[in-house]
Amino acid sequence: MLNTFSLAEVAEEKVATPTVTKATILCAILALVGVGAGLYAQVVGHEHAFANTREMPWGILIANYAYFAIISTGLCLLAVLSHIFGHNRLTALANRMVYLSIVVIFGGFLIIGLELENPHRMLLYNMLSPNLTSNIWWMGTLYSMAVGFMFVEFYLILTKKYSLAVTLGVLGALAELAANTNLGAVFATLSARPFWYGSQLPIYFLASAVMTGSAAIILFSNWAYKMRGEEMSQSTREGLQGAGKVMFSTLVLLAIATTWKFIAAFAGGAEDVRLAALSLLQGPLAMNFWVFETVVGMLAPIVILTLSRMKSQQALSAAALMVLVGAYFQRFDIVVAGQIVPIYNGFDDLPTYLSYIPSVAEFLIALGGFGLVGLGFLLGERFFGKAFRPSGHH
């Protein structure tokens, strides 16, 4: 036991190396730059700082928020399932998943808070005048509830009150599940945007959550062990292989869902739906769709996972990184493709496709979200590293 503790102490000393310190500082700078860009937008006005227009009111910041919110949901769901059905492969990863779920959703909160022109009104009137018929109200409320449950759950894990932690974890997962499908419904219930409208997106977002959550825990776990210069335990390796199988399964499901989305668009969809689909296949979003979303985000990971049989940690990490990159472009493409066709298409000489290129301020705020997630991950590994070890799990 003494040898075990001494090895843990040595590993934790390695986390505090100058390289990691520089990475922590870099992530903190990115987060501060993002906040600065958001404050700049508040001063000069969002209409001047952002590239959004009345015709395309949602842009990269909405896509980034959806990206982080979906990853957080996936991490939370996988963590609670591994805690409830203990003694499975994912159990060794569960505590890190709980913590990362909190960190990642805060990255989303930072971005959506800076995207709103008056975020203080959201905080105030969310409680004073709740609109129970609003999907956006439910989304914000449910994600806030989920974060509260997960905070308490993680504290209970640290204090080794595991039974109560599992209860809070279940409540947090239910809130995240409801919030995630509600996020999909924010898009899916907008009948004015026929490319989004329908029942597919809430389920699509849920499948994406499981896929990106499994990819995130694979990537962050490998980074954590590389930072420490520590050999990965057998239980952790098996846990990552289990996460790889989950990632592979949902990748295949999403590839099938994407294929049928296009078949439905061309088989019986309205003209606006077909034009939106064509914007992805051969229009302004074709590069995003074919290169990043399809090849990098789906086909290449499937091939890598199949050939490696998920026995290589390097292959798992590479596939996980590709999945997360592809998922980012999926969120961006969904947001933009749903708006890129003018609502009154064909009238008053409107263009076939509207134009949207994110502004510098939007890019910086998006980077700020990634910086906050990176900062939270690095600080978590430094201060809560023992809880993330297999021996720290119940």
XYZ file of C-alpha atoms in Angstrom:
394
model
C 0.000 0.000 0.000
C 2.865 2.357 0.788
C 4.370 1.678 -2.632
C 1.033 2.403 -4.266
C 0.735 5.759 -2.558
C 4.295 6.694 -3.421
C 3.666 5.911 -7.084
C 0.509 8.016 -6.982
C 2.443 10.918 -5.499
C 5.127 10.646 -8.154
C 2.446 10.572 -10.858
C 0.777 13.657 -9.431
C 4.128 15.459 -9.357
C 4.487 14.694 -13.061
C 1.147 16.366 -13.717
C 2.564 19.607 -12.324
C 5.402 19.771 -14.875
C 6.198 23.008 -16.749
C 4.650 21.554 -19.945
C 1.301 21.023 -18.261
C 1.572 24.414 -16.553
C 2.041 26.055 -19.939
C -0.950 24.173 -21.297
C -3.013 25.328 -18.319
C -1.971 28.937 -18.884
C -2.747 28.666 -22.596
C -6.229 27.318 -21.893
C -6.839 30.083 -19.334
C -5.742 32.705 -21.893
C -8.101 31.242 -24.515
C -10.981 31.351 -22.033
C -10.202 34.965 -21.116
C -9.907 35.963 -24.778
C -13.328 34.421 -25.400
C -14.821 36.350 -22.476
C -13.151 39.520 -23.777
C -14.663 38.998 -27.228
C -18.080 38.483 -25.623
C -17.742 41.699 -23.606
C -16.672 43.521 -26.777
C -19.853 42.285 -28.471
C -21.881 43.581 -25.536
C -20.320 47.032 -25.886
C -20.494 47.506 -29.658
C -23.667 45.476 -30.127
C -24.117 41.930 -31.329
C -25.312 43.134 -34.725
C -21.864 44.684 -35.298
C -19.689 42.016 -33.644
C -21.432 38.897 -34.974
C -22.121 37.802 -38.537
C -25.692 36.749 -37.771
C -28.517 38.414 -39.647
C -32.304 38.487 -39.401
C -32.413 35.775 -42.059
C -29.755 33.636 -40.304
C -30.018 34.457 -36.592
C -28.170 31.333 -35.379
C -24.524 30.672 -36.145
C -21.371 29.020 -34.883
C -22.020 29.903 -31.235
C -25.322 28.013 -31.193
C -23.525 25.104 -32.884
C -20.769 25.212 -30.247
C -23.272 25.289 -27.416
C -25.107 22.294 -28.851
C -21.757 20.506 -29.308
C -20.706 20.891 -25.673
C -24.198 20.217 -24.301
C -24.457 16.976 -26.265
C -21.018 15.750 -25.140
C -21.915 16.537 -21.522
C -25.102 14.506 -21.818
C -23.216 11.527 -23.233
C -20.638 11.589 -20.451
C -23.330 11.887 -17.782
C -25.418 9.030 -19.191
C -22.454 6.669 -19.522
C -21.285 7.531 -15.998
C -24.618 6.851 -14.352
C -25.129 3.615 -16.282
C -21.707 2.389 -15.175
C -22.468 3.371 -11.563
C -25.901 1.761 -11.512
C -24.763 -1.464 -13.160
C -21.441 -1.649 -11.318
C -18.642 -4.125 -12.018
C -18.706 -3.426 -15.752
C -15.921 -2.185 -17.981
C -16.943 1.463 -17.843
C -16.914 1.571 -14.043
C -13.190 2.437 -13.997
C -13.954 5.579 -16.040
C -17.123 6.706 -14.281
C -15.751 9.309 -11.843
C -13.780 11.067 -14.580
C -16.915 11.065 -16.759
C -18.929 12.760 -14.009
C -16.318 15.492 -13.623
C -15.845 16.005 -17.363
C -19.599 16.234 -17.846
C -19.641 19.213 -15.482
C -16.640 20.853 -17.133
C -17.941 20.435 -20.674
C -21.403 21.841 -19.927
C -19.758 24.896 -18.382
C -17.959 25.398 -21.685
C -21.400 25.408 -23.315
C -22.806 27.794 -20.685
C -19.941 30.226 -21.306
C -20.657 30.296 -25.034
C -24.439 30.608 -24.816
C -24.096 33.279 -22.129
C -21.841 35.367 -24.369
C -24.027 34.691 -27.412
C -27.070 36.219 -25.718
C -27.275 39.983 -25.912
C -28.776 40.249 -22.418
C -27.789 37.108 -20.490
C -28.810 38.666 -17.179
C -32.422 38.664 -18.349
C -32.235 34.918 -18.875
C -31.039 34.379 -15.302
C -33.631 36.744 -13.854
C -36.780 35.998 -15.830
C -36.124 32.263 -16.049
C -37.307 32.173 -12.442
C -39.612 35.207 -12.262
C -41.675 34.497 -15.377
C -41.151 30.915 -16.543
C -42.682 30.029 -19.894
C -43.648 26.381 -19.610
C -44.550 26.217 -23.315
C -41.040 27.232 -24.404
C -38.555 24.542 -25.394
C -35.682 26.952 -24.747
C -36.928 27.637 -21.199
C -37.090 23.909 -20.490
C -33.648 23.368 -22.013
C -32.003 26.010 -19.818
C -33.853 24.885 -16.704
C -33.131 21.196 -17.188
C -29.427 21.713 -17.907
C -29.136 23.927 -14.827
C -30.813 21.237 -12.731
C -28.493 18.602 -14.202
C -25.401 20.624 -13.310
C -26.644 21.052 -9.740
C -27.238 17.309 -9.365
C -23.823 16.477 -10.855
C -22.021 18.944 -8.583
C -23.521 17.281 -5.533
C -22.878 13.833 -6.995
C -19.189 14.589 -7.553
C -18.850 15.978 -4.020
C -20.425 12.800 -2.650
C -17.995 10.716 -4.716
C -15.063 12.636 -3.249
C -16.424 12.118 0.257
C -17.079 8.412 -0.523
C -20.831 8.569 0.079
C -21.427 6.344 -2.890
C -25.041 5.248 -2.387
C -26.297 8.810 -2.234
C -23.989 9.755 -5.107
C -25.651 7.154 -7.331
C -29.074 8.588 -6.491
C -27.972 12.111 -7.415
C -26.306 10.713 -10.525
C -29.570 9.155 -11.675
C -31.405 12.459 -11.145
C -28.684 14.312 -13.041
C -28.804 11.820 -15.903
C -32.588 12.094 -16.172
C -32.311 15.892 -16.278
C -29.552 15.701 -18.904
C -31.556 13.214 -20.955
C -34.615 15.458 -20.921
C -32.500 18.544 -21.663
C -30.711 16.874 -24.569
C -33.866 15.703 -26.304
C -35.374 19.118 -25.592
C -32.376 20.704 -27.298
C -33.166 18.630 -30.362
C -36.802 19.715 -30.073
C -35.740 23.392 -30.163
C -34.817 22.717 -33.796
C -37.322 19.975 -34.587
C -40.452 21.942 -33.652
C -39.695 24.931 -35.900
C -42.078 24.336 -38.785
C -40.728 27.419 -40.571
C -37.418 25.554 -41.031
C -38.474 22.370 -42.879
C -34.962 20.840 -42.894
C -35.089 20.654 -39.088
C -38.797 20.004 -38.667
C -39.731 16.465 -37.679
C -39.199 13.866 -34.988
C -35.693 12.743 -35.956
C -33.468 15.393 -34.370
C -34.211 14.692 -30.656
C -33.286 11.010 -31.153
C -30.363 11.969 -33.406
C -29.028 14.296 -30.701
C -29.346 11.547 -28.091
C -27.415 9.060 -30.237
C -24.811 11.775 -30.900
C -24.531 12.324 -27.152
C -23.646 8.693 -26.482
C -21.182 8.680 -29.399
C -19.388 11.892 -28.440
C -19.459 11.080 -24.728
C -17.678 7.773 -25.324
C -15.205 9.501 -27.652
C -14.513 12.224 -25.091
C -13.757 9.818 -22.234
C -11.400 7.813 -24.486
C -9.483 10.900 -25.567
C -9.320 12.656 -22.193
C -8.342 9.458 -20.354
C -5.454 8.839 -22.748
C -4.321 12.439 -22.397
C -4.464 12.145 -18.606
C -2.186 9.105 -18.528
C 0.218 10.636 -21.028
C 0.458 13.777 -18.901
C 1.288 11.720 -15.864
C 3.745 9.528 -17.726
C 1.958 6.644 -16.065
C 1.190 3.140 -17.295
C -2.529 2.577 -17.809
C -4.092 -0.082 -15.596
C -5.739 -3.136 -17.078
C -9.183 -2.111 -15.828
C -8.812 1.306 -17.463
C -7.739 -0.306 -20.750
C -10.777 -2.551 -20.656
C -12.950 0.453 -19.840
C -11.648 2.348 -22.863
C -12.236 -0.696 -25.055
C -15.810 -0.797 -23.768
C -16.206 2.902 -24.563
C -14.792 2.167 -28.022
C -17.497 -0.439 -28.628
C -20.175 2.055 -27.607
C -18.645 4.655 -29.923
C -18.505 2.197 -32.820
C -22.131 1.122 -32.378
C -23.477 4.670 -32.306
C -21.267 5.641 -35.253
C -22.942 2.978 -37.364
C -26.403 4.049 -36.178
C -25.714 7.709 -37.005
C -24.336 6.790 -40.430
C -27.594 4.927 -41.158
C -29.701 7.813 -39.806
C -27.793 10.328 -41.951
C -28.277 8.199 -45.063
C -32.031 7.947 -44.511
C -32.255 11.669 -43.790
C -31.065 12.382 -47.322
C -33.187 9.627 -48.863
C -36.277 11.095 -47.194
C -35.320 14.607 -48.334
C -35.162 13.624 -51.989
C -37.903 10.995 -51.996
C -40.727 13.156 -50.762
C -39.369 16.294 -49.151
C -40.434 19.821 -50.037
C -38.266 21.933 -52.311
C -36.750 23.782 -49.345
C -35.715 20.471 -47.767
C -34.103 19.268 -50.999
C -32.216 22.553 -51.401
C -30.963 22.335 -47.814
C -29.827 18.752 -48.415
C -28.087 19.812 -51.632
C -26.244 22.553 -49.713
C -24.535 19.702 -47.863
C -24.007 17.393 -50.835
C -22.808 19.838 -53.475
C -23.413 23.342 -52.173
C -21.595 25.737 -49.820
C -21.449 23.155 -47.012
C -20.208 20.266 -49.171
C -16.596 20.472 -47.933
C -17.758 20.313 -44.329
C -20.088 17.419 -44.994
C -17.971 15.161 -47.193
C -14.493 15.768 -45.742
C -15.031 16.439 -42.048
C -18.475 15.083 -41.225
C -18.455 11.951 -43.395
C -14.849 10.886 -44.033
C -13.137 12.203 -40.890
C -16.103 11.905 -38.529
C -17.653 8.588 -39.586
C -15.931 6.466 -42.226
C -12.324 6.754 -41.023
C -13.164 5.987 -37.346
C -15.242 2.965 -38.385
C -12.354 1.632 -40.468
C -9.786 2.299 -37.727
C -11.880 0.661 -35.008
C -12.637 -2.344 -37.219
C -9.019 -2.955 -38.253
C -7.596 -2.428 -34.755
C -10.406 -4.412 -33.074
C -10.178 -1.707 -30.408
C -7.087 -3.301 -28.880
C -4.753 -0.392 -29.646
C -4.979 2.667 -27.406
C -3.421 4.806 -30.145
C -6.073 3.666 -32.618
C -8.844 4.315 -30.092
C -7.526 7.819 -29.403
C -7.181 8.617 -33.108
C -10.716 7.392 -33.817
C -12.099 9.315 -30.820
C -10.432 12.543 -31.958
C -11.831 12.076 -35.461
C -15.303 11.433 -34.078
C -15.190 14.635 -32.001
C -13.956 16.672 -34.977
C -16.668 15.207 -37.194
C -19.335 15.828 -34.543
C -18.314 19.481 -34.353
C -18.903 19.914 -38.070
C -22.164 17.953 -37.767
C -23.471 20.502 -35.275
C -22.336 23.427 -37.444
C -23.808 21.914 -40.603
C -27.158 21.189 -38.940
C -27.458 24.750 -37.630
C -26.447 26.437 -40.900
C -28.184 24.058 -43.346
C -31.488 24.616 -41.577
C -31.304 28.362 -42.237
C -29.321 28.636 -45.453
C -32.383 28.373 -47.712
C -34.438 31.618 -47.567
C -37.856 31.176 -45.964
C -39.506 32.875 -48.953
C -37.401 31.017 -51.475
C -38.212 32.020 -55.068
C -39.680 35.425 -54.241
C -38.157 38.871 -54.882
C -35.040 37.475 -56.558
C -33.757 35.923 -53.342
C -30.534 33.897 -53.666
C -30.713 30.109 -53.622
C -28.531 30.072 -50.512
C -27.858 32.718 -47.899
C -24.274 33.400 -46.856
C -22.829 32.964 -43.381
C -19.172 33.269 -42.377
C -18.522 33.551 -38.615
C -16.964 36.818 -37.465
C -13.680 37.104 -35.581
C -15.561 37.731 -32.338
C -17.599 34.559 -32.828
C -14.463 32.513 -33.489
C -12.799 33.890 -30.356
C -15.820 33.125 -28.176
C -15.920 29.595 -29.605
C -12.224 29.171 -28.785
C -12.937 30.499 -25.298
C -15.331 27.613 -24.727
C -12.657 25.098 -25.718
C -10.165 26.924 -23.505
C -12.462 26.644 -20.492
C -12.996 22.920 -21.099
C -9.235 22.368 -21.419
C -8.570 24.380 -18.275
C -11.158 22.433 -16.311
C -9.736 19.117 -17.505
C -6.146 20.009 -16.548
C -7.102 21.378 -13.124
C -9.300 18.371 -12.472
C -6.481 15.952 -13.201
C -4.252 17.887 -10.841
C -6.617 18.233 -7.898
C -8.892 15.182 -8.223
C -6.529 12.689 -9.822
C -6.889 10.100 -7.064
C -10.654 9.985 -7.493
C -10.201 9.202 -11.204
C -8.048 6.141 -10.580
C -9.711 2.709 -10.723
C -9.032 2.334 -6.999
C -11.003 5.540 -6.396
C -14.219 3.990 -7.750
C -16.724 2.052 -5.711
